XYZ file of C-alpha atoms in Angstrom:
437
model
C 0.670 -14.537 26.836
C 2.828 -13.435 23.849
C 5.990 -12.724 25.947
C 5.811 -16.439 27.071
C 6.144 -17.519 23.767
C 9.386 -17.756 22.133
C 9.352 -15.691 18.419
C 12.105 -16.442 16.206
C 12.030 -14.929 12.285
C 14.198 -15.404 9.243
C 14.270 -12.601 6.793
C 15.424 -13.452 2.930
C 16.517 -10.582 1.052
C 18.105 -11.122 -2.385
C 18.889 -7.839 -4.747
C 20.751 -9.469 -7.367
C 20.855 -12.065 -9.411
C 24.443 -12.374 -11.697
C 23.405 -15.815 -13.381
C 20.595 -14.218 -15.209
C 20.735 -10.562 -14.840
C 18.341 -10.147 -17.856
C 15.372 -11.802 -16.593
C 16.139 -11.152 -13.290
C 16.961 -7.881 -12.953
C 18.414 -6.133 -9.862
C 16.166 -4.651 -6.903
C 16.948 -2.011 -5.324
C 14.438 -2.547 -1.915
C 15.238 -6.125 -1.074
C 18.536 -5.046 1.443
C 16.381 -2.190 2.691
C 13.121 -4.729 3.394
C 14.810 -6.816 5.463
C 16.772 -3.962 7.518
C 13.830 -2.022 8.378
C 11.555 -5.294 9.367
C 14.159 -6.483 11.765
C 14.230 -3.027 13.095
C 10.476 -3.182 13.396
C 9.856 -6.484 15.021
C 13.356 -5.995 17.504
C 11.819 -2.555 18.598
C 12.310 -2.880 22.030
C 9.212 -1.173 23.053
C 6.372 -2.705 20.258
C 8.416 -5.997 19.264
C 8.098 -9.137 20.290
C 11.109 -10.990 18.579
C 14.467 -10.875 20.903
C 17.520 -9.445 18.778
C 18.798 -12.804 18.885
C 16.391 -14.705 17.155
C 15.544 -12.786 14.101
C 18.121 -13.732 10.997
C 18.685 -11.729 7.958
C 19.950 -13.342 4.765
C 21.214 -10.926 2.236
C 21.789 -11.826 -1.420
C 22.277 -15.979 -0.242
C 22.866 -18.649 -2.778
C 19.792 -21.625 -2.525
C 21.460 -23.992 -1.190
C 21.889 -21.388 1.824
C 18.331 -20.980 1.792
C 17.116 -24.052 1.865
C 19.340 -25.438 4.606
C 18.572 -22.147 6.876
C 14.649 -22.265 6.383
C 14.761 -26.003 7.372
C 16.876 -25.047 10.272
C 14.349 -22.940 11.183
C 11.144 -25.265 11.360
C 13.351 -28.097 12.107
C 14.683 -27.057 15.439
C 11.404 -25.161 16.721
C 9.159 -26.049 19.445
C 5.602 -26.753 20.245
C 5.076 -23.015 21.827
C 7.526 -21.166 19.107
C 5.983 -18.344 16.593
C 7.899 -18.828 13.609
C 8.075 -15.950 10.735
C 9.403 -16.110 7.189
C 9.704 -13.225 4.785
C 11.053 -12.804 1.888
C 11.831 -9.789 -0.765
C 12.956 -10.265 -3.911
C 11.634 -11.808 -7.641
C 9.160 -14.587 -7.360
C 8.504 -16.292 -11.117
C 6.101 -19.135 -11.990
C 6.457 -21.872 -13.762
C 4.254 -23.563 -16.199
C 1.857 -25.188 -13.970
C 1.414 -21.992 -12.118
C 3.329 -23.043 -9.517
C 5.471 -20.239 -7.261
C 9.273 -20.246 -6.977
C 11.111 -17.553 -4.689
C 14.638 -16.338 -6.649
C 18.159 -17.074 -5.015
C 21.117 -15.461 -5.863
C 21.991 -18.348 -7.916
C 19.019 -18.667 -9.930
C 18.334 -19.232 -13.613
C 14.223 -18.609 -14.577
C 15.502 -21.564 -17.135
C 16.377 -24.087 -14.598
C 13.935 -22.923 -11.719
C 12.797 -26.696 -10.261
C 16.857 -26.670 -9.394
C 17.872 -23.088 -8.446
C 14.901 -21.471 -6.585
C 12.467 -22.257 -3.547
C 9.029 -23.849 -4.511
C 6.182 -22.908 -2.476
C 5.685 -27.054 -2.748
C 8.905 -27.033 -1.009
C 8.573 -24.778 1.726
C 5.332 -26.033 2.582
C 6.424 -29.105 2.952
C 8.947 -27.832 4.902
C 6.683 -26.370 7.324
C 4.303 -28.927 7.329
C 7.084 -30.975 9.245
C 7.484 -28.208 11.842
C 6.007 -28.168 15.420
C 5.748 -24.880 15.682
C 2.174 -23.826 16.897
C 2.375 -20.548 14.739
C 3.927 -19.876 11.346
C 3.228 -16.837 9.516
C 4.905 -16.525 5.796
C 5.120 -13.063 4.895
C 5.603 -12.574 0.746
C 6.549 -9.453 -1.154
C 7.978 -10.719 -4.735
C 5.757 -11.196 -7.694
C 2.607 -13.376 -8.226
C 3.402 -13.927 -4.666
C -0.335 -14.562 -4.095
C 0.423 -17.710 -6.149
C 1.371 -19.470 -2.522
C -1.233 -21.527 -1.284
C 0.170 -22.716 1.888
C -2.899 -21.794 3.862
C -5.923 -23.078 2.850
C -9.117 -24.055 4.950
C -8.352 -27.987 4.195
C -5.209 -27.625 4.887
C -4.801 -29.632 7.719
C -1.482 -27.465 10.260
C 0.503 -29.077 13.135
C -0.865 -26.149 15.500
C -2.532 -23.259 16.264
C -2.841 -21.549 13.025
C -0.757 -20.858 9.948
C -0.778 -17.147 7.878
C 0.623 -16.183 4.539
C 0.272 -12.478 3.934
C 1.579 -11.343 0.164
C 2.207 -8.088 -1.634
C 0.240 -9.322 -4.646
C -2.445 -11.685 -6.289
C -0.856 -14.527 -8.379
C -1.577 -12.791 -11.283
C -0.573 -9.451 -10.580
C 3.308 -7.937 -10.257
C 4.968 -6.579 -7.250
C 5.948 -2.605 -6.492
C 9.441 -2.516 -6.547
C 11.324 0.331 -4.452
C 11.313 3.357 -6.319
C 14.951 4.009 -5.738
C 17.936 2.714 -3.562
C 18.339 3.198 0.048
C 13.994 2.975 0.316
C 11.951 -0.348 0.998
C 9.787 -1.663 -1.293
C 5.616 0.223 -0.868
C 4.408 -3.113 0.779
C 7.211 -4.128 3.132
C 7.019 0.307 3.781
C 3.709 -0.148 4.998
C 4.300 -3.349 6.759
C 6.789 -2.115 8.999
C 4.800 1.073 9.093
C 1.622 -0.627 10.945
C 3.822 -2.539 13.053
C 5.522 0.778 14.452
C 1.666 2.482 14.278
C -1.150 0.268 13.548
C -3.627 0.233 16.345
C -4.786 -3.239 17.575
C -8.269 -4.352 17.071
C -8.882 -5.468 20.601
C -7.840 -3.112 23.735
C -5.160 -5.835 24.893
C -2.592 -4.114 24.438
C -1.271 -6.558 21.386
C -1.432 -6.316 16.960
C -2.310 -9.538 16.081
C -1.709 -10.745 11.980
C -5.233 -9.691 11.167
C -4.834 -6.581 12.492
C -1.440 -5.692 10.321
C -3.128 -6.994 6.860
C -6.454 -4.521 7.593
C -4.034 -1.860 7.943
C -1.699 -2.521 5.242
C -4.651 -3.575 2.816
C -6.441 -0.044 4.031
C -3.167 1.768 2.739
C -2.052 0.072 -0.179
C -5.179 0.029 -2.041
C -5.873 3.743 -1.483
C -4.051 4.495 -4.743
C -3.566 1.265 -6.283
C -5.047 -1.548 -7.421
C -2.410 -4.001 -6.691
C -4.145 -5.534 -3.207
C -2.136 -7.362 -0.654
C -3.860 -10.530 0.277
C -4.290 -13.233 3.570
C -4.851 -16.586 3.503
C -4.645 -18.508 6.789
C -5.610 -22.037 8.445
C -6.191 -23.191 11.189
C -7.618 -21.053 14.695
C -6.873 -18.158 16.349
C -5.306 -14.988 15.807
C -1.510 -14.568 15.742
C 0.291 -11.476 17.780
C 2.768 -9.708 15.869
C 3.547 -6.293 17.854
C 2.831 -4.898 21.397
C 1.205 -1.505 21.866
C 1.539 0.268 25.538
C -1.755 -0.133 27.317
C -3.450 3.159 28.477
C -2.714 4.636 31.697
C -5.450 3.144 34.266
C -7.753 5.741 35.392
C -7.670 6.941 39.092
C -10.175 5.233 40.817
C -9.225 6.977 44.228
C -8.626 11.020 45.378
C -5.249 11.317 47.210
C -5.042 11.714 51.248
C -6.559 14.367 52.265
C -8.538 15.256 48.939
C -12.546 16.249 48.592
C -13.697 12.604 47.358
C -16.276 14.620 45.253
C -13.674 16.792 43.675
C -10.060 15.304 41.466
C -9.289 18.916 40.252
C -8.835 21.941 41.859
C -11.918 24.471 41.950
C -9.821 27.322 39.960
C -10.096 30.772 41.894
C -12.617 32.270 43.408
C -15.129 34.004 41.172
C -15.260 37.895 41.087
C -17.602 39.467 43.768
C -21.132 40.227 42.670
C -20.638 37.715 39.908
C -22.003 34.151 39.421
C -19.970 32.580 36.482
C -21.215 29.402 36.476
C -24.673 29.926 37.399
C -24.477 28.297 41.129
C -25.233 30.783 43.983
C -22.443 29.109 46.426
C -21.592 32.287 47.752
C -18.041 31.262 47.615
C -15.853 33.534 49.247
C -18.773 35.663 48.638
C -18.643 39.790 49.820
C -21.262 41.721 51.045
C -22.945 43.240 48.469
C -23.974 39.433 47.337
C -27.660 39.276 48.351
C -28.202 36.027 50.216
C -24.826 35.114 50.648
C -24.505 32.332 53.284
C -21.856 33.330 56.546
C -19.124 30.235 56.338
C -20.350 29.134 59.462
C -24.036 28.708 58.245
C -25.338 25.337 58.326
C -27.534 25.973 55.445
C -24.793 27.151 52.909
C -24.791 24.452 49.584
C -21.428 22.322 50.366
C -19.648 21.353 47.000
C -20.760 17.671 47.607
C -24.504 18.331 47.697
C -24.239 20.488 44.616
C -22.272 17.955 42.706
C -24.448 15.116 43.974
C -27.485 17.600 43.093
C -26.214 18.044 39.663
C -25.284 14.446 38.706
C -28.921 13.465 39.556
C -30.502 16.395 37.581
C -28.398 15.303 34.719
C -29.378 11.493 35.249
C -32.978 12.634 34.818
C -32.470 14.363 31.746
C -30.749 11.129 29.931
C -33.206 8.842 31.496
C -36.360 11.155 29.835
C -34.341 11.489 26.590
C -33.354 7.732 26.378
C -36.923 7.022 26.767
C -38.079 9.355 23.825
C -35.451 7.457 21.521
C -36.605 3.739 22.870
C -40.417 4.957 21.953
C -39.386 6.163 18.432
C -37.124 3.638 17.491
C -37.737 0.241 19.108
C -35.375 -2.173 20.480
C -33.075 -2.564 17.422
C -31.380 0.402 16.417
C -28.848 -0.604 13.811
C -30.369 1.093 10.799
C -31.269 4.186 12.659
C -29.194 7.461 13.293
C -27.856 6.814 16.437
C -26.692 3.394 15.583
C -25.625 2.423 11.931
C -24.273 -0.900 10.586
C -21.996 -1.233 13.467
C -19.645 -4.503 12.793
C -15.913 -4.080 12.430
C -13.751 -6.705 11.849
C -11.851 -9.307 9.773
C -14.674 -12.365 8.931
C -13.877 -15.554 7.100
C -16.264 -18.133 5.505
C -17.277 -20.567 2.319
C -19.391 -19.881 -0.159
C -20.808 -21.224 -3.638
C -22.692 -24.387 -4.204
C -20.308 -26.901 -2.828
C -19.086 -24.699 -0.026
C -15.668 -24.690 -1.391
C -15.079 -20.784 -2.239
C -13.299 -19.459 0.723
C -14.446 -15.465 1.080
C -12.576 -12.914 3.577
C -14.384 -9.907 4.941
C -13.411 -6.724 6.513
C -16.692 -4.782 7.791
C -16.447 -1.351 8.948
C -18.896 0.757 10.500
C -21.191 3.033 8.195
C -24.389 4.474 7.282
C -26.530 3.286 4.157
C -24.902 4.406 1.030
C -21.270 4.498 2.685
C -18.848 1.845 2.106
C -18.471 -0.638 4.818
C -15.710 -2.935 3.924
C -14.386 -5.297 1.480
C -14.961 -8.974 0.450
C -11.914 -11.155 -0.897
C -11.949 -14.053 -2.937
C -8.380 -15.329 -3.197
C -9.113 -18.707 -5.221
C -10.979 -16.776 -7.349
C -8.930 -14.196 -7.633
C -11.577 -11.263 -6.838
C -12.298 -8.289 -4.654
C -14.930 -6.001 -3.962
C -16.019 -3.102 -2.191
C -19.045 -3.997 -0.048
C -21.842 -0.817 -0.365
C -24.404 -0.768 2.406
C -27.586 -0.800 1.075
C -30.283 -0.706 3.452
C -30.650 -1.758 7.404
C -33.607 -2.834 9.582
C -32.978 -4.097 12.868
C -30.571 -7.113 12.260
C -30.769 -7.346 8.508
C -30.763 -5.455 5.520
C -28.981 -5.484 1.796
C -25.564 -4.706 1.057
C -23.834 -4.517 -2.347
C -20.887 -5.989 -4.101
C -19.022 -4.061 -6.999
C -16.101 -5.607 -8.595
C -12.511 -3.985 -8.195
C -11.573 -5.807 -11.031
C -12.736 -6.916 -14.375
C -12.588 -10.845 -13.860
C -14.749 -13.561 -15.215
C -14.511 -15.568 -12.303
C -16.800 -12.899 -10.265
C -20.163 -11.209 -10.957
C -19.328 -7.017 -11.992
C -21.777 -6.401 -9.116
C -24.454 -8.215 -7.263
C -26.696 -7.469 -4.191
C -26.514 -9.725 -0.993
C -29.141 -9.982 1.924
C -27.567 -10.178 4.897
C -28.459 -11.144 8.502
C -26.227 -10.336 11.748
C -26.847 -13.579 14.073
C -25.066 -14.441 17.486
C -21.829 -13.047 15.976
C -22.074 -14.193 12.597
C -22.851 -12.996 9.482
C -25.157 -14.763 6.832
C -25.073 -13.341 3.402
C -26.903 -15.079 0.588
C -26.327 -13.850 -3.344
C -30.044 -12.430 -4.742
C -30.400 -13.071 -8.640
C -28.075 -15.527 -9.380
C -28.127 -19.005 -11.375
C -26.595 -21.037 -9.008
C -27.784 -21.118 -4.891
C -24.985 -19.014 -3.426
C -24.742 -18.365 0.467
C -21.920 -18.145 2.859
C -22.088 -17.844 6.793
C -19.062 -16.004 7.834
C -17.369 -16.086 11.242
C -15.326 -13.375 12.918
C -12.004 -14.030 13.015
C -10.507 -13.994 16.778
């Protein structure tokens, strides 16, 4: 269970930057990021970090940095969740690798004054955590590659969820005393984001649907996920619904949880049932109380329930006749997946693709399909559904010449997964994707 697992963060926020102030220019969200995540995952009643073990470091030189992130991993145990975030300018070099900005940085001297993603990696690659999940919002922070699915991890699973594609720039806060859009809606579907399962927990997955959802609804700039390993992470707690009585109190009609509302008006029958309830004497037919043949509430309830048990059973059987055993193209049941799947594609297998799937109807949208290595994205248009299979349709969000504008995909829903394969294209593309637990 999540509270048997110990969760300790480290948030990074640095605002300015005096030893370069031209290049690096000052923030005004960084401060604000790391305030309002702390509040979010210390929330006593949807956190699941202790007040104790989350650490904010505000405006922090890199030699402070560097010593507290290896602190971090260093000292953590098999069963710990570890989290790092950080707000504030990421810049890459020439090789394309990413750097994270200290206070103390100079974009002229970065191999010396800022955090490599090489680094941190490293770092965490010497960790025993089971869990780590690296949480970006700076600049080409897509750029960080430190989960990949050959990337071998010391445990269950390893995240990185960034504000940005390696090529693209950051939203900055729009003025002081705000967060920045992406850590915003971060913090926002940790205090509101329902949970994909009904257990009561928001898992990593579940954040970056939500977060993706909003900050591409006006934007192009798309936060991405990259992750290793297996499993699902929990990030957040969400009250479980009240359980349903199962049992009337002492004393109660077992057929009846409510009360029956007054008696109806004399010489009236309001809901169509001659019960005679209370009745008077100018109701014709209207049982004495004492009559053994007066309708209890029981036998009408009972008699109802099985009148209304025929009626689905004769209309279920109309809709089997008409539309066979498979229903997911017709009506009554669409394209019904929803979810976060993750596979390979391309002709060596090496082309890692996520997908979200929605439920829809053909010619409705039904989720998205992300290429971070290539750098692509696109809106997934159901095309057609029979049974099990049908055609879907990829569009491009983006112009990029790594990625067809558009193409059409057959797909095929088996035993949980999802095989897609590319129609009309030069080289042999399929990919059999996996839903993500």
């Amino acid at each position: 269970m999540a509270e048997s697992r110990r969760y300790r963060g480290l948030l990074i926020g640095n605002a300015v930057f005096p030893r370069d102030p031209h290049a690096l220019p000052a923030l005004d969200g960084p401060l604000d990021d790391i305030t309002q995540l702390r509040k979010a995952l210390t929330d006593p009643e949807s956190g699941l970090f202790a007040s104790a073990d989350v650490e904010t470091l505000a405006d922090h030189g890199i030699q402070d940095l560097r010593e507290k992130i290896d602190a971090l991993f260093g000292t953590a145990e098999r069963g710990d969740v570890l989290l790092l975030y950080y707000s504030g300018h990421g810049q890459l070099d020439e090789r394309g690798t990413l750097y994270l900005c200290a206070q103390d940085t100079r974009t002229t001297g970065l191999r010396a004054t800022a955090l490599s993603a090489i680094e941190i990696n490293n770092i965490i690659d010497g960790s025993p955590a089971s869990s780590t999940v690296v949480i970006l919002d700076c600049c080409y922070s897509g750029a960080f590659k430190g989960a990949t699915a050959s990337v071998p991890v010391a445990g269950r699973g390893r995240y990185v969820l960034t504000s940005s594609r390696s090529t693209q720039l950051a939203r900055a806060a729009d003025r002081p005393g705000r967060p920045s859009p992406f850590t915003g809606q971060l913090v926002r579907a940790l205090r509101t984001a329902q949970p994909g399962k009904a257990d009561g927990h928001l898992t990593v997955v579940d954040v970056y649907r939500q977060v993706h959802h909003w900050m591409t609804a006006d934007a192009v700039i798309a936060p991405q996920l990259r992750f290793a390993g297996e499993g699902d992470v929990l990030l957040a707690r969400r009250p479980l619904p009240a359980p349903r009585k199962s049992e009337p109190p002492d004393g109660a009609d077992p057929d009846y949880d409510v009360d029956p509302g007054p008696d109806p008006v004399p010489g009236t029958d309001p809901d169509g049932l001659r019960s005679a309830r209370g009745g008077s004497a100018s109701t014709r037919g209207a049982a004495s109380p004492g009559d053994p043949s007066r309708p209890t509430r029981r036998a009408t309830a009972k008699r109802l329930g099985y009148a209304a048990a025929a009626v689905v059973l004769v209309l279920a059987a109309g809709f089997l006749v008409r539309s066979g055993p498979w229903t997911h193209g017709t009506r009554a049941q669409p394209f019904a997946l929803d979810g976060v799947y993750r596979g390979t594609a391309g002709e060596k297998q090496k082309d890692l693709a996520i997908v979200v799937f929605r439920p829809g109807k053909p010619g409705e949208t039904i989720g998205t399909i992300d290429w971070p290595d290539l750098e692509c994205e696109g809106d997934l248009k159901l095309i057609s559904i029979e049974g099990t299979r049908g055609v879907i349709k990829e569009t491009l969000k983006e112009r990029n010449a790594n990625c067809w504008p558009w193409v059409e995909l057959d797909f095929e829903i088996d035993k949980g997964a999802v095989r897609l394969t590319w129609r009309d294209v030069k080289v042999p593309r399929k990919a059999v994707l996996l839903p993500v637990d």
